[in-house]
CSV table of C-alpha atoms in Angstrom, one decimal:
chain,number,residue,atom,x,y,z
T,1,LYS,CA,61.1,184.0,26.3
T,2,ALA,CA,63.7,183.3,28.0
T,3,GLY,CA,65.7,180.2,28.6
T,4,VAL,CA,66.7,178.0,31.1
T,5,THR,CA,69.3,179.3,33.0
T,6,GLN,CA,71.5,177.6,35.7
T,7,THR,CA,74.3,178.5,38.4
T,8,PRO,CA,77.3,179.0,38.7
T,9,ARG,CA,78.9,177.9,35.6
T,10,TYR,CA,81.6,176.5,36.8
T,11,LEU,CA,82.1,175.4,40.2
T,12,ILE,CA,85.4,174.4,41.8
T,13,LYS,CA,85.0,172.5,45.7
T,14,THR,CA,87.4,169.9,47.1
T,15,ARG,CA,86.4,166.6,48.8
T,16,GLY,CA,83.7,166.3,51.4
T,17,GLN,CA,82.7,169.8,51.1
T,18,GLN,CA,79.3,169.9,50.0
T,19,VAL,CA,77.7,172.6,47.1
T,20,THR,CA,74.2,173.8,45.9
T,21,LEU,CA,73.4,174.4,41.8
T,22,SER,CA,70.1,176.6,41.2
T,23,CYS,CA,68.2,176.6,38.3
T,24,SER,CA,65.1,178.3,36.8
T,25,PRO,CA,63.6,177.4,34.4
T,26,ILE,CA,60.9,179.1,31.1
T,27,SER,CA,58.8,181.4,33.0
T,28,GLY,CA,55.7,178.3,33.3
T,29,HIS,CA,57.4,175.4,33.5
T,30,ARG,CA,55.9,173.5,36.1
T,31,SER,CA,59.1,170.1,35.9
T,32,VAL,CA,62.0,170.5,36.0
T,33,SER,CA,64.8,167.3,36.0
T,34,TRP,CA,68.4,167.3,37.4
T,35,TYR,CA,71.1,165.1,34.7
T,36,GLN,CA,74.3,164.5,35.3
T,37,GLN,CA,76.6,164.0,32.7
T,38,THR,CA,80.1,162.3,32.9
T,39,PRO,CA,82.5,161.2,29.5
T,40,GLY,CA,81.4,157.8,28.2
T,41,GLN,CA,78.0,157.2,30.7
T,42,GLY,CA,75.7,160.0,28.7
T,43,LEU,CA,73.1,161.6,30.7
T,44,GLN,CA,72.5,160.1,33.7
T,45,PHE,CA,68.7,161.3,35.7
T,46,LEU,CA,69.1,162.3,38.7
T,47,PHE,CA,65.7,163.8,39.7
T,48,GLU,CA,62.7,165.4,38.2
T,49,TYR,CA,60.1,168.6,40.3
T,50,PHE,CA,56.6,168.6,39.5
T,51,SER,CA,54.9,171.6,41.7
T,52,GLU,CA,57.0,171.5,44.0
T,53,THR,CA,57.3,168.0,44.6
T,54,GLN,CA,59.9,165.1,43.7
T,55,ARG,CA,58.4,163.2,40.8
T,56,ASN,CA,60.9,160.7,40.0
T,57,LYS,CA,64.0,159.9,40.9
T,58,GLY,CA,67.5,158.2,39.4
T,59,ASN,CA,69.4,155.9,40.9
T,60,PHE,CA,72.4,158.0,42.9
T,61,PRO,CA,73.3,158.0,47.2
T,62,GLY,CA,71.1,160.0,49.0
T,63,ARG,CA,73.9,162.3,49.1
T,64,PHE,CA,72.9,164.2,45.9
T,65,SER,CA,68.7,165.9,46.7
T,66,GLY,CA,67.2,168.8,45.5
T,67,ARG,CA,64.1,170.5,45.4
T,68,GLN,CA,61.7,173.2,43.7
T,69,PHE,CA,59.8,176.2,45.3
T,70,SER,CA,56.7,177.4,44.4
T,71,ASN,CA,58.0,179.4,41.4
T,72,SER,CA,59.7,176.2,40.3
T,73,ARG,CA,63.2,177.4,40.8
T,74,SER,CA,65.2,174.6,42.0
T,75,GLU,CA,68.4,173.9,43.0
T,76,MET,CA,70.4,170.5,43.9
T,77,ASN,CA,72.5,169.9,46.8
T,78,VAL,CA,75.4,167.0,47.0
T,79,SER,CA,77.2,167.0,50.0
T,80,THR,CA,80.3,165.0,50.8
T,81,LEU,CA,81.5,165.8,47.9
T,82,GLU,CA,83.8,162.4,46.3
T,83,LEU,CA,86.1,163.2,43.1
T,84,GLY,CA,83.3,160.4,41.4
T,85,ASP,CA,81.3,164.0,41.1
T,86,SER,CA,82.7,165.8,38.6
T,87,ALA,CA,81.0,166.3,36.2
T,88,LEU,CA,78.0,168.3,34.6
T,89,TYR,CA,75.7,169.3,35.7
T,90,LEU,CA,72.4,169.7,33.9
T,91,CYS,CA,68.5,171.1,34.2
T,92,ALA,CA,65.7,171.0,31.8
T,93,SER,CA,62.2,172.1,32.0
T,94,SER,CA,59.5,171.5,30.7
T,95,LEU,CA,55.7,172.3,30.3
T,96,GLY,CA,54.2,169.4,31.4
T,97,ILE,CA,56.6,166.0,32.2
T,98,ALA,CA,59.1,164.9,31.8
T,99,GLY,CA,59.2,162.1,28.9
T,100,VAL,CA,56.4,163.5,27.1
T,101,ASN,CA,56.6,166.5,26.8
T,102,GLU,CA,60.0,168.5,25.4
T,103,GLN,CA,62.2,169.2,27.3
T,104,PHE,CA,64.0,172.5,27.5
T,105,PHE,CA,67.8,172.9,28.7
T,106,GLY,CA,70.0,175.5,30.9
T,107,PRO,CA,73.4,175.1,30.3
T,108,GLY,CA,75.0,173.4,33.1
T,109,THR,CA,77.1,173.9,35.9
T,110,ARG,CA,80.7,172.4,35.3
T,111,LEU,CA,82.0,170.9,39.2
T,112,THR,CA,85.2,169.9,40.0
T,113,VAL,CA,86.1,168.3,43.0
T,114,LEU,CA,89.1,168.2,44.1
D,1,ASP,CA,71.9,147.1,33.5
D,2,GLN,CA,71.4,149.9,30.9
D,3,GLN,CA,67.9,150.3,28.7
D,4,VAL,CA,68.8,152.6,26.7
D,5,LYS,CA,71.7,152.1,24.4
D,6,GLN,CA,73.7,154.2,21.5
D,7,ASN,CA,76.2,151.7,20.7
D,8,SER,CA,78.5,154.5,18.3
D,9,PRO,CA,80.4,156.5,20.2
D,10,SER,CA,81.3,158.6,17.7
D,11,LEU,CA,80.2,158.2,13.3
D,12,SER,CA,81.9,160.4,10.1
D,13,VAL,CA,79.3,161.1,7.7
D,14,GLN,CA,80.2,163.7,4.9
D,15,GLU,CA,78.5,166.8,3.5
D,16,GLY,CA,75.2,165.9,1.4
D,17,ARG,CA,75.6,162.1,2.7
D,18,ILE,CA,72.7,161.0,5.0
D,19,SER,CA,73.0,160.5,8.9
D,20,ILE,CA,71.9,157.3,10.4
D,21,LEU,CA,72.3,157.1,14.5
D,22,ASN,CA,71.1,153.8,15.8
D,23,CYS,CA,69.5,153.1,19.1
D,24,ASP,CA,68.2,149.9,21.3
D,25,TYR,CA,66.4,149.7,24.0
D,26,THR,CA,65.3,146.4,26.6
D,27,ASN,CA,61.9,147.8,27.9
D,28,SER,CA,59.2,146.9,25.9
D,29,MET,CA,57.0,149.2,28.1
D,30,PHE,CA,58.7,152.2,27.1
D,31,ASP,CA,56.3,154.1,25.2
D,32,TYR,CA,58.1,157.5,23.8
D,33,PHE,CA,61.2,158.2,22.2
D,34,LEU,CA,62.9,161.2,22.1
D,35,TRP,CA,65.8,162.6,20.1
D,36,TYR,CA,68.6,165.0,21.6
D,37,LYS,CA,71.2,167.9,20.2
D,38,LYS,CA,73.6,168.2,21.9
D,39,TYR,CA,76.8,170.2,20.5
D,40,PRO,CA,79.8,171.3,23.1
D,41,ALA,CA,79.4,174.3,26.8
D,42,GLU,CA,75.6,174.0,26.2
D,43,GLY,CA,72.6,172.3,27.0
D,44,PRO,CA,70.9,169.4,24.9
D,45,THR,CA,68.0,170.7,22.6
D,46,PHE,CA,65.2,169.0,21.8
D,47,LEU,CA,65.0,166.9,17.8
D,48,ILE,CA,62.2,165.1,17.5
D,49,SER,CA,60.2,162.6,19.3
D,50,ILE,CA,58.1,159.6,18.1
D,51,SER,CA,55.3,157.8,20.1
D,52,SER,CA,55.3,153.9,20.4
D,53,ILE,CA,52.1,154.5,18.2
D,54,LYS,CA,53.5,154.4,15.1
D,55,ASP,CA,56.1,153.7,13.3
D,56,LYS,CA,57.9,156.9,11.3
D,57,ASN,CA,58.0,160.7,12.4
D,58,GLU,CA,59.6,163.5,9.9
D,59,ASP,CA,60.5,167.1,10.4
D,60,GLY,CA,62.8,168.6,7.9
D,61,ARG,CA,65.3,166.6,7.3
D,62,PHE,CA,65.4,165.0,10.6
D,63,THR,CA,63.2,161.1,10.2
D,64,VAL,CA,62.9,159.2,13.3
D,65,PHE,CA,62.0,155.0,12.5
D,66,LEU,CA,60.8,152.6,15.6
D,67,ASN,CA,61.1,148.9,15.2
D,68,LYS,CA,58.7,148.4,17.8
D,69,SER,CA,59.4,144.3,17.4
D,70,ALA,CA,63.1,145.1,17.0
D,71,LYS,CA,63.7,147.5,20.2
D,72,HIS,CA,64.9,149.7,17.9
D,73,LEU,CA,65.3,153.5,16.0
D,74,SER,CA,66.6,155.4,14.5
D,75,LEU,CA,67.5,158.9,13.5
D,76,HIS,CA,68.2,159.6,9.3
D,77,ILE,CA,69.4,163.3,8.8
D,78,VAL,CA,69.7,164.1,5.1
D,79,PRO,CA,71.1,165.6,3.6
D,80,SER,CA,73.7,166.1,6.1
D,81,GLN,CA,75.5,169.0,6.9
D,82,PRO,CA,79.0,170.5,8.7
D,83,GLY,CA,76.1,172.3,11.7
D,84,ASP,CA,74.6,169.3,12.4
D,85,SER,CA,78.3,167.7,13.6
D,86,ALA,CA,77.2,167.3,17.8
D,87,VAL,CA,76.1,164.7,19.9
D,88,TYR,CA,73.4,163.0,19.4
D,89,PHE,CA,70.9,161.5,23.4
D,90,CYS,CA,68.2,159.0,22.2
D,91,ALA,CA,66.3,158.4,24.8
D,92,ALA,CA,62.5,156.8,25.7
D,93,SER,CA,60.1,156.9,28.1
D,94,TYR,CA,57.4,155.6,29.7
D,95,GLY,CA,55.7,156.4,33.0
D,96,GLN,CA,57.7,158.1,35.5
D,97,ASN,CA,60.2,156.0,33.6
D,98,PHE,CA,63.1,158.6,31.3
D,99,VAL,CA,66.0,157.0,30.3
D,100,PHE,CA,68.7,158.8,27.9
D,101,GLY,CA,71.5,156.9,25.8
D,102,PRO,CA,74.9,157.4,26.3
D,103,GLY,CA,75.0,159.4,22.9
D,104,THR,CA,76.9,158.9,19.7
D,105,ARG,CA,79.5,162.0,18.4
D,106,LEU,CA,78.5,162.5,15.0
D,107,SER,CA,80.7,164.9,12.6
D,108,VAL,CA,80.3,165.8,8.6
D,109,LEU,CA,83.0,166.4,7.1
D,110,PRO,CA,82.9,168.9,4.4
Protein backbone atom coordinates (compact mmCIF):
# COMPACT_ATOMS: atom_id res chain seq x y z
CA LYS A 1 0.00 0.00 0.00
CA ALA A 2 1.46 3.37 -1.00
CA GLY A 3 2.34 5.75 1.83
CA VAL A 4 1.45 9.38 2.30
CA THR A 5 2.86 11.52 -0.48
CA GLN A 6 3.49 15.23 -0.43
CA THR A 7 4.32 17.54 -3.30
CA PRO A 8 6.45 19.40 -3.85
CA ARG A 9 9.26 18.21 -1.59
CA TYR A 10 11.10 21.53 -1.69
CA LEU A 11 9.88 25.01 -2.39
CA ILE A 12 11.50 28.45 -2.38
CA LYS A 13 9.28 31.52 -2.33
CA THR A 14 9.69 35.20 -1.55
CA ARG A 15 7.87 37.27 1.03
CA GLY A 16 4.37 38.25 0.04
CA GLN A 17 3.85 35.34 -2.32
CA GLN A 18 1.41 32.54 -1.72
CA VAL A 19 1.99 28.80 -1.83
CA THR A 20 -0.10 25.66 -2.14
CA LEU A 21 1.09 22.33 -0.80
CA SER A 22 -0.49 19.02 -1.68
CA CYS A 23 -0.96 15.81 0.28
CA SER A 24 -2.24 12.44 -0.89
CA PRO A 25 -3.20 10.20 2.04
CA ILE A 26 -2.99 6.45 2.24
CA SER A 27 -5.83 4.87 0.33
CA GLY A 28 -8.88 4.49 2.58
CA HIS A 29 -7.74 7.06 5.12
CA ARG A 30 -10.31 9.77 5.70
CA SER A 31 -8.42 12.04 8.05
CA VAL A 32 -5.64 14.35 6.93
CA SER A 33 -3.77 16.60 9.34
CA TRP A 34 -1.17 19.25 8.66
CA TYR A 35 1.74 20.22 10.90
CA GLN A 36 4.48 22.81 10.83
CA GLN A 37 7.86 21.79 12.15
CA THR A 38 10.49 24.37 13.03
CA PRO A 39 13.69 23.87 15.05
CA GLY A 40 12.94 23.90 18.76
CA GLN A 41 9.16 24.08 18.28
CA GLY A 42 8.44 20.49 17.47
CA LEU A 43 5.30 19.73 15.53
CA GLN A 44 2.77 22.52 15.60
CA PHE A 45 -0.71 21.42 14.62
CA LEU A 46 -2.26 23.42 11.80
CA PHE A 47 -5.57 21.70 11.05
CA GLU A 48 -7.28 18.39 10.52
CA TYR A 49 -9.74 17.49 7.80
CA PHE A 50 -12.08 14.54 8.00
CA SER A 51 -14.46 13.65 5.19
CA GLU A 52 -13.93 17.06 3.53
CA THR A 53 -14.74 18.99 6.71
CA GLN A 54 -12.28 20.87 8.86
CA ARG A 55 -12.56 19.09 12.15
CA ASN A 56 -9.97 20.91 14.18
CA LYS A 57 -7.74 23.95 13.82
CA GLY A 58 -4.54 24.98 15.55
CA ASN A 59 -3.46 28.42 16.62
CA PHE A 60 -2.27 29.79 13.30
CA PRO A 61 -3.29 33.01 11.53
CA GLY A 62 -5.91 33.03 8.82
CA ARG A 63 -3.18 33.16 6.17
CA PHE A 64 -3.00 29.42 6.64
CA SER A 65 -5.92 27.57 5.10
CA GLY A 66 -6.67 24.16 3.76
CA ARG A 67 -9.21 21.96 2.16
CA GLN A 68 -9.91 18.31 1.51
CA PHE A 69 -11.36 16.82 -1.62
CA SER A 70 -13.81 13.96 -2.00
CA ASN A 71 -10.93 11.54 -2.66
CA SER A 72 -9.40 12.62 0.70
CA ARG A 73 -6.51 14.43 -0.95
CA SER A 74 -5.77 17.66 0.83
CA GLU A 75 -4.18 20.98 0.02
CA MET A 76 -2.77 23.61 2.32
CA ASN A 77 -2.44 27.22 1.26
CA VAL A 78 -0.37 29.95 2.83
CA SER A 79 -0.96 33.47 1.58
CA THR A 80 1.21 36.57 2.01
CA LEU A 81 4.24 34.54 3.00
CA GLU A 82 6.47 35.78 5.81
CA LEU A 83 10.06 34.84 6.59
CA GLY A 84 8.87 33.01 9.70
CA ASP A 85 6.82 30.65 7.56
CA SER A 86 10.01 28.88 6.52
CA ALA A 87 9.58 25.38 7.91
CA LEU A 88 8.98 21.75 7.16
CA TYR A 89 5.29 21.16 6.54
CA LEU A 90 4.15 17.64 7.31
CA CYS A 91 0.95 15.96 6.33
CA ALA A 92 -0.39 12.91 8.14
CA SER A 93 -3.29 10.62 7.39
CA SER A 94 -5.23 8.18 9.53
CA LEU A 95 -8.18 5.87 9.14
CA GLY A 96 -10.20 7.74 11.72
CA ILE A 97 -9.78 10.97 13.59
CA ALA A 98 -6.29 11.98 14.62
CA GLY A 99 -5.38 11.62 18.26
CA VAL A 100 -6.81 8.16 18.81
CA ASN A 101 -5.76 6.65 15.53
CA GLU A 102 -2.22 6.02 14.41
CA GLN A 103 -1.14 8.73 12.00
CA PHE A 104 1.05 8.03 9.03
CA PHE A 105 3.23 10.92 8.01
CA GLY A 106 4.49 11.97 4.63
CA PRO A 107 8.10 13.08 4.09
CA GLY A 108 7.14 16.75 4.26
CA THR A 109 7.54 19.82 2.10
CA ARG A 110 10.48 22.04 2.98
CA LEU A 111 9.38 25.64 2.41
CA THR A 112 11.97 28.40 2.37
CA VAL A 113 10.79 32.00 2.29
CA LEU A 114 13.36 34.55 1.18
CA ASP B 1 1.66 27.83 26.89
CA GLN B 2 3.00 24.38 26.01
CA GLN B 3 0.54 21.72 27.04
CA VAL B 4 2.99 18.91 26.28
CA LYS B 5 6.59 19.34 27.37
CA GLN B 6 9.71 17.35 26.69
CA ASN B 7 12.23 19.12 28.83
CA SER B 8 15.29 17.32 27.54
CA PRO B 9 16.12 18.53 24.02
CA SER B 10 18.71 15.79 23.68
CA LEU B 11 19.86 12.57 25.28
CA SER B 12 22.90 10.35 24.69
CA VAL B 13 22.96 6.71 25.70
CA GLN B 14 25.43 3.88 25.21
CA GLU B 15 24.38 1.00 22.98
CA GLY B 16 22.80 -1.80 24.97
CA ARG B 17 21.78 0.43 27.86
CA ILE B 18 18.33 1.75 28.65
CA SER B 19 17.05 4.99 27.08
CA ILE B 20 14.41 6.87 29.06
CA LEU B 21 12.59 9.71 27.35
CA ASN B 22 10.31 11.85 29.46
CA CYS B 23 7.20 13.82 28.69
CA ASP B 24 5.06 16.03 30.95
CA TYR B 25 1.63 17.43 30.23
CA THR B 26 -0.42 20.12 31.88
CA ASN B 27 -3.98 19.32 30.81
CA SER B 28 -5.58 16.60 32.93
CA MET B 29 -8.21 16.10 30.23
CA PHE B 30 -5.73 14.31 27.97
CA ASP B 31 -6.75 10.66 27.79
CA TYR B 32 -4.60 9.18 25.05
CA PHE B 33 -0.88 9.45 24.56
CA LEU B 34 1.37 8.50 21.67
CA TRP B 35 5.06 8.40 20.87
CA TYR B 36 6.46 9.04 17.41
CA LYS B 37 9.98 8.69 16.10
CA LYS B 38 11.45 10.86 13.38
CA TYR B 39 14.55 10.32 11.29
CA PRO B 40 16.08 13.21 9.31
CA ALA B 41 14.39 13.84 5.95
CA GLU B 42 11.50 11.52 6.85
CA GLY B 43 8.09 12.06 8.39
CA PRO B 44 7.48 10.85 11.97
CA THR B 45 6.46 7.22 12.42
CA PHE B 46 4.21 5.90 15.13
CA LEU B 47 5.92 3.91 17.89
CA ILE B 48 3.59 3.13 20.73
CA SER B 49 0.53 4.54 22.47
CA ILE B 50 -1.22 4.31 25.81
CA SER B 51 -4.72 5.05 27.00
CA SER B 52 -5.27 6.84 30.30
CA ILE B 53 -6.98 3.75 31.70
CA LYS B 54 -3.62 1.98 31.67
CA ASP B 55 -0.34 2.76 33.33
CA LYS B 56 1.92 0.67 31.13
CA ASN B 57 2.05 -0.55 27.56
CA GLU B 58 4.79 -2.68 26.11
CA ASP B 59 5.78 -3.48 22.54
CA GLY B 60 9.04 -5.32 22.10
CA ARG B 61 11.91 -3.14 23.25
CA PHE B 62 9.60 -0.17 23.81
CA THR B 63 7.57 0.41 26.97
CA VAL B 64 5.53 3.47 27.81
CA PHE B 65 4.66 4.29 31.42
CA LEU B 66 1.92 6.69 32.39
CA ASN B 67 1.65 8.40 35.77
CA LYS B 68 -1.63 10.31 35.68
CA SER B 69 -1.29 11.88 39.09
CA ALA B 70 2.05 13.39 38.09
CA LYS B 71 0.88 14.10 34.54
CA HIS B 72 3.99 12.37 33.34
CA LEU B 73 4.79 9.67 30.85
CA SER B 74 8.01 8.07 29.82
CA LEU B 75 9.26 5.90 27.00
CA HIS B 76 11.78 3.21 27.85
CA ILE B 77 13.88 1.60 25.15
CA VAL B 78 15.73 -1.53 26.23
CA PRO B 79 18.25 -2.36 24.96
CA SER B 80 19.07 0.78 22.99
CA GLN B 81 20.47 0.30 19.51
CA PRO B 82 22.27 2.76 17.19
CA GLY B 83 19.27 2.61 14.84
CA ASP B 84 17.15 4.13 17.61
CA SER B 85 18.99 7.43 17.15
CA ALA B 86 16.24 9.83 16.11
CA VAL B 87 14.01 12.58 17.43
CA TYR B 88 11.20 11.28 19.63
CA PHE B 89 7.93 13.19 19.93
CA CYS B 90 5.40 12.69 22.65
CA ALA B 91 1.78 13.53 21.78
CA ALA B 92 -1.39 13.80 23.84
CA SER B 93 -5.03 14.01 22.90
CA TYR B 94 -8.58 14.32 24.13
CA GLY B 95 -11.62 15.02 22.01
CA GLN B 96 -10.58 17.33 19.23
CA ASN B 97 -7.39 18.37 20.97
CA PHE B 98 -4.18 16.77 19.76
CA VAL B 99 -0.84 18.23 20.82
CA PHE B 100 2.74 17.24 20.11
CA GLY B 101 5.69 17.99 22.34
CA PRO B 102 8.84 19.68 21.01
CA GLY B 103 10.78 16.43 20.75
CA THR B 104 13.91 14.89 22.28
CA ARG B 105 16.87 13.97 20.11
CA LEU B 106 18.20 10.55 21.16
CA SER B 107 21.72 9.54 20.21
CA VAL B 108 22.70 5.94 20.84
CA LEU B 109 26.46 5.62 20.84
CA PRO B 110 28.06 2.36 19.63
